[in-house]
């Protein structure tokens, strides 16, 4: 403004107060720019904090999901090790078709059937003909909610390779519209031992009677 007044004030001989006017406008622009810059900075800080919180929450959720997935995987492995290596057979049965919705893999060995045959077979076809009426009555009572909690049914089954096995089945409380769930145990060895024990007791009684007669 001092060496080239035309460039600033538009005239070569400006009034003295034009300097103050020009300085005032410049000062006003500076104030507006400072306020705008501070506002923009605050908004950027809020966005940055929000993004940082989102990333932190996302990382925390991913960590929890990973931990939960690992726990579920370990639980599944324990379940398989516990259930699938025993003679315990958990299953789900579709009451409308009489076919298994789910049955533990070891059931194939248990029933002497392939996995495909097991899922297409009807449960009633595997039950000994003389025990089917009892099993049907037991299932009907359980579905109707008339079975006692923890009641078990002992019956015989005929496997795919024509073996006769003795089993014990316990049903879970039934929910209308849901598959029937239960657990079946192989008690053939236990039944055989009990039969042998009863036979031994009979022989012991006969022996005592014979000894008494002889005496």
Short mmCIF file of C-alpha atoms in Angstrom, two decimals:
data_model
loop_
_atom_site.label_atom_id
_atom_site.label_comp_id
_atom_site.label_asym_id
_atom_site.label_seq_id
_atom_site.Cartn_x
_atom_site.Cartn_y
_atom_site.Cartn_z
CA UNK A 1 0.00 0.00 0.00
CA UNK A 2 2.90 2.39 0.61
CA UNK A 3 4.88 1.75 -2.62
CA UNK A 4 2.06 0.79 -4.95
CA UNK A 5 -1.25 2.24 -3.69
CA UNK A 6 -3.13 1.36 -6.88
CA UNK A 7 -2.60 -2.34 -6.28
CA UNK A 8 -4.29 -2.17 -2.86
CA UNK A 9 -6.64 0.82 -2.80
CA UNK A 10 -7.41 1.28 -6.49
CA UNK A 11 -6.09 4.84 -6.49
CA UNK A 12 -2.67 6.45 -6.35
CA UNK A 13 -3.63 8.95 -3.57
CA UNK A 14 -5.95 7.14 -1.12
CA UNK A 15 -7.38 8.84 1.94
CA UNK A 16 -5.61 8.05 5.19
CA UNK A 17 -8.55 6.14 6.59
CA UNK A 18 -8.48 3.69 3.67
CA UNK A 19 -5.56 2.04 5.37
CA UNK A 20 -7.66 1.41 8.45
CA UNK A 21 -10.56 0.12 6.31
CA UNK A 22 -8.28 -2.26 4.49
CA UNK A 23 -6.71 -3.47 7.72
CA UNK A 24 -10.18 -3.96 9.19
CA UNK A 25 -11.31 -6.15 6.28
CA UNK A 26 -8.12 -8.16 6.43
CA UNK A 27 -8.56 -8.61 10.17
CA UNK A 28 -12.20 -9.71 9.64
CA UNK A 29 -11.13 -12.30 7.06
CA UNK A 30 -8.45 -13.58 9.43
CA UNK A 31 -10.98 -13.95 12.27
CA UNK A 32 -13.45 -15.79 10.00
CA UNK A 33 -10.71 -18.10 8.71
CA UNK A 34 -9.51 -18.83 12.26
CA UNK A 35 -13.05 -19.66 13.44
CA UNK A 36 -13.70 -21.84 10.37
CA UNK A 37 -10.38 -23.62 10.86
CA UNK A 38 -11.11 -24.32 14.54
CA UNK A 39 -14.60 -25.63 13.72
CA UNK A 40 -13.23 -27.87 10.98
CA UNK A 41 -10.51 -29.10 13.33
CA UNK A 42 -13.10 -30.00 16.01
CA UNK A 43 -15.19 -31.86 13.45
CA UNK A 44 -12.14 -33.74 12.20
CA UNK A 45 -11.18 -34.66 15.77
CA UNK A 46 -14.72 -35.97 16.44
CA UNK A 47 -14.64 -38.01 13.24
CA UNK A 48 -11.20 -39.35 14.10
CA UNK A 49 -12.31 -40.31 17.63
CA UNK A 50 -15.44 -41.95 16.23
CA UNK A 51 -13.42 -43.92 13.70
CA UNK A 52 -10.93 -44.95 16.37
CA UNK A 53 -13.76 -46.08 18.67
CA UNK A 54 -15.38 -47.98 15.82
CA UNK A 55 -12.11 -49.72 14.96
CA UNK A 56 -11.52 -50.55 18.61
CA UNK A 57 -15.06 -51.93 18.99
CA UNK A 58 -14.70 -53.88 15.74
CA UNK A 59 -11.41 -55.37 16.90
CA UNK A 60 -12.95 -56.26 20.26
CA UNK A 61 -15.94 -57.94 18.61
CA UNK A 62 -13.68 -59.87 16.25
CA UNK A 63 -11.61 -61.02 19.20
CA UNK A 64 -14.72 -62.14 21.10
CA UNK A 65 -16.08 -63.94 18.04
CA UNK A 66 -12.75 -65.68 17.51
CA UNK A 67 -12.61 -66.68 21.18
CA UNK A 68 -16.21 -67.92 21.14
CA UNK A 69 -15.62 -69.84 17.92
CA UNK A 70 -12.56 -71.48 19.43
CA UNK A 71 -14.55 -72.39 22.56
CA UNK A 72 -17.36 -73.85 20.47
CA UNK A 73 -14.86 -75.82 18.43
CA UNK A 74 -13.27 -77.21 21.59
CA UNK A 75 -16.72 -78.04 23.01
CA UNK A 76 -17.63 -79.85 19.79
CA UNK A 77 -14.38 -81.81 19.89
CA UNK A 78 -15.06 -82.79 23.51
CA UNK A 79 -18.62 -83.79 22.59
CA UNK A 80 -17.38 -85.97 19.76
CA UNK A 81 -14.68 -87.53 21.91
CA UNK A 82 -17.17 -88.19 24.71
CA UNK A 83 -20.20 -89.34 22.75
CA UNK A 84 -18.99 -90.70 19.45
CA UNK A 85 -16.51 -93.11 21.06
CA UNK A 86 -19.06 -94.74 23.36
CA UNK A 87 -22.13 -96.94 22.99
CA UNK A 88 -24.34 -93.94 23.72
CA UNK A 89 -26.46 -92.92 20.71
CA UNK A 90 -28.12 -89.48 20.79
CA UNK A 91 -30.73 -89.01 18.05
CA UNK A 92 -33.57 -86.90 16.71
CA UNK A 93 -36.60 -88.51 15.10
CA UNK A 94 -39.16 -87.03 12.72
CA UNK A 95 -42.48 -88.27 14.09
CA UNK A 96 -44.29 -87.76 10.78
CA UNK A 97 -41.96 -90.05 8.81
CA UNK A 98 -40.47 -92.19 11.56
CA UNK A 99 -36.98 -91.48 10.18
CA UNK A 100 -33.94 -90.03 11.90
CA UNK A 101 -33.28 -86.32 11.47
CA UNK A 102 -29.96 -86.77 13.27
CA UNK A 103 -28.22 -89.74 14.77
CA UNK A 104 -24.67 -90.02 16.09
CA UNK A 105 -22.15 -91.45 13.58
CA UNK A 106 -21.27 -94.43 15.78
CA UNK A 107 -24.85 -95.66 15.37
CA UNK A 108 -23.88 -97.12 11.99
CA UNK A 109 -21.58 -99.57 13.77
CA UNK A 110 -24.10 -100.00 16.58
CA UNK A 111 -26.99 -100.96 14.27
CA UNK A 112 -24.90 -102.72 11.62
CA UNK A 113 -26.05 -100.31 8.90
CA UNK A 114 -24.36 -97.82 6.63
CA UNK A 115 -24.84 -94.11 7.27
CA UNK A 116 -27.16 -93.84 4.25
CA UNK A 117 -29.23 -96.84 5.35
CA UNK A 118 -29.43 -95.43 8.86
CA UNK A 119 -30.96 -92.12 7.74
CA UNK A 120 -33.47 -93.77 5.41
CA UNK A 121 -34.48 -96.62 7.74
CA UNK A 122 -37.60 -96.37 9.87
CA UNK A 123 -36.99 -96.79 13.58
CA UNK A 124 -39.90 -99.20 13.96
CA UNK A 125 -38.34 -101.59 11.43
CA UNK A 126 -35.28 -102.00 13.68
CA UNK A 127 -37.28 -102.86 16.80
CA UNK A 128 -38.00 -106.50 17.64
CA UNK A 129 -41.57 -107.31 16.54
CA UNK A 130 -42.55 -108.46 20.05
CA UNK A 131 -41.46 -105.08 21.54
CA UNK A 132 -42.91 -102.68 18.97
CA UNK A 133 -46.23 -102.22 20.79
CA UNK A 134 -44.47 -101.31 24.05
CA UNK A 135 -42.16 -98.85 22.29
CA UNK A 136 -45.11 -97.26 20.45
CA UNK A 137 -47.00 -96.83 23.74
CA UNK A 138 -43.92 -95.36 25.42
CA UNK A 139 -43.33 -92.84 22.61
CA UNK A 140 -47.00 -91.84 22.47
CA UNK A 141 -47.05 -91.17 26.22
CA UNK A 142 -43.82 -89.16 26.02
CA UNK A 143 -45.11 -87.02 23.13
CA UNK A 144 -48.33 -86.38 25.04
CA UNK A 145 -46.31 -85.31 28.09
CA UNK A 146 -47.51 -88.24 30.18
CA UNK A 147 -44.16 -89.94 30.62
CA UNK A 148 -42.24 -89.52 33.84
CA UNK A 149 -39.11 -87.41 33.83
CA UNK A 150 -36.14 -89.69 33.24
CA UNK A 151 -38.25 -92.81 32.57
CA UNK A 152 -36.37 -95.33 30.46
CA UNK A 153 -37.59 -98.17 28.29
CA UNK A 154 -35.76 -101.46 27.82
CA UNK A 155 -36.41 -103.34 24.59
CA UNK A 156 -34.73 -105.39 21.86
CA UNK A 157 -33.57 -104.37 18.41
CA UNK A 158 -32.52 -106.37 15.36
CA UNK A 159 -29.47 -104.94 13.61
CA UNK A 160 -28.81 -104.88 9.89
CA UNK A 161 -26.52 -107.87 10.22
CA UNK A 162 -29.31 -109.75 12.09
CA UNK A 163 -27.85 -109.46 15.56
CA UNK A 164 -30.20 -109.17 18.53
CA UNK A 165 -29.20 -106.38 20.92
CA UNK A 166 -30.77 -105.11 24.11
CA UNK A 167 -31.06 -101.33 24.47
CA UNK A 168 -32.31 -98.73 26.92
CA UNK A 169 -33.82 -95.49 25.59
CA UNK A 170 -34.53 -92.26 27.46
CA UNK A 171 -36.54 -89.47 25.81
CA UNK A 172 -36.20 -85.73 26.36
CA UNK A 173 -39.30 -83.58 27.10
CA UNK A 174 -41.05 -83.14 23.79
CA UNK A 175 -41.96 -79.77 22.24
CA UNK A 176 -44.92 -79.86 19.83
CA UNK A 177 -43.77 -79.53 16.23
CA UNK A 178 -40.15 -80.37 17.07
CA UNK A 179 -38.36 -83.66 16.43
CA UNK A 180 -38.46 -86.29 19.15
CA UNK A 181 -35.08 -86.38 20.91
CA UNK A 182 -33.64 -89.21 22.90
CA UNK A 183 -30.57 -91.23 23.88
CA UNK A 184 -30.20 -94.96 23.36
CA UNK A 185 -27.70 -97.12 25.26
CA UNK A 186 -26.46 -100.59 24.40
CA UNK A 187 -27.14 -102.74 27.48
CA UNK A 188 -26.61 -106.12 25.83
CA UNK A 189 -23.64 -107.01 28.04
CA UNK A 190 -25.48 -105.90 31.17
CA UNK A 191 -28.57 -107.91 30.17
CA UNK A 192 -26.42 -110.96 29.45
CA UNK A 193 -24.71 -110.70 32.84
CA UNK A 194 -28.05 -110.30 34.61
CA UNK A 195 -29.42 -113.39 32.81
CA UNK A 196 -26.32 -115.39 33.74
CA UNK A 197 -26.68 -114.23 37.35
CA UNK A 198 -30.33 -115.29 37.48
CA UNK A 199 -29.40 -118.66 35.96
CA UNK A 200 -26.63 -119.10 38.53
CA UNK A 201 -29.05 -118.26 41.32
CA UNK A 202 -31.52 -120.84 39.98
CA UNK A 203 -28.78 -123.47 39.80
CA UNK A 204 -27.72 -122.57 43.33
CA UNK A 205 -31.31 -122.99 44.55
CA UNK A 206 -31.66 -126.31 42.76
CA UNK A 207 -28.35 -127.44 44.25
CA UNK A 208 -29.49 -126.52 47.76
CA UNK A 209 -32.79 -128.33 47.20
CA UNK A 210 -30.99 -131.41 45.91
CA UNK A 211 -28.61 -131.34 48.84
CA UNK A 212 -31.53 -131.07 51.24
CA UNK A 213 -33.33 -134.00 49.62
CA UNK A 214 -30.16 -136.09 49.63
CA UNK A 215 -29.66 -135.27 53.32
#
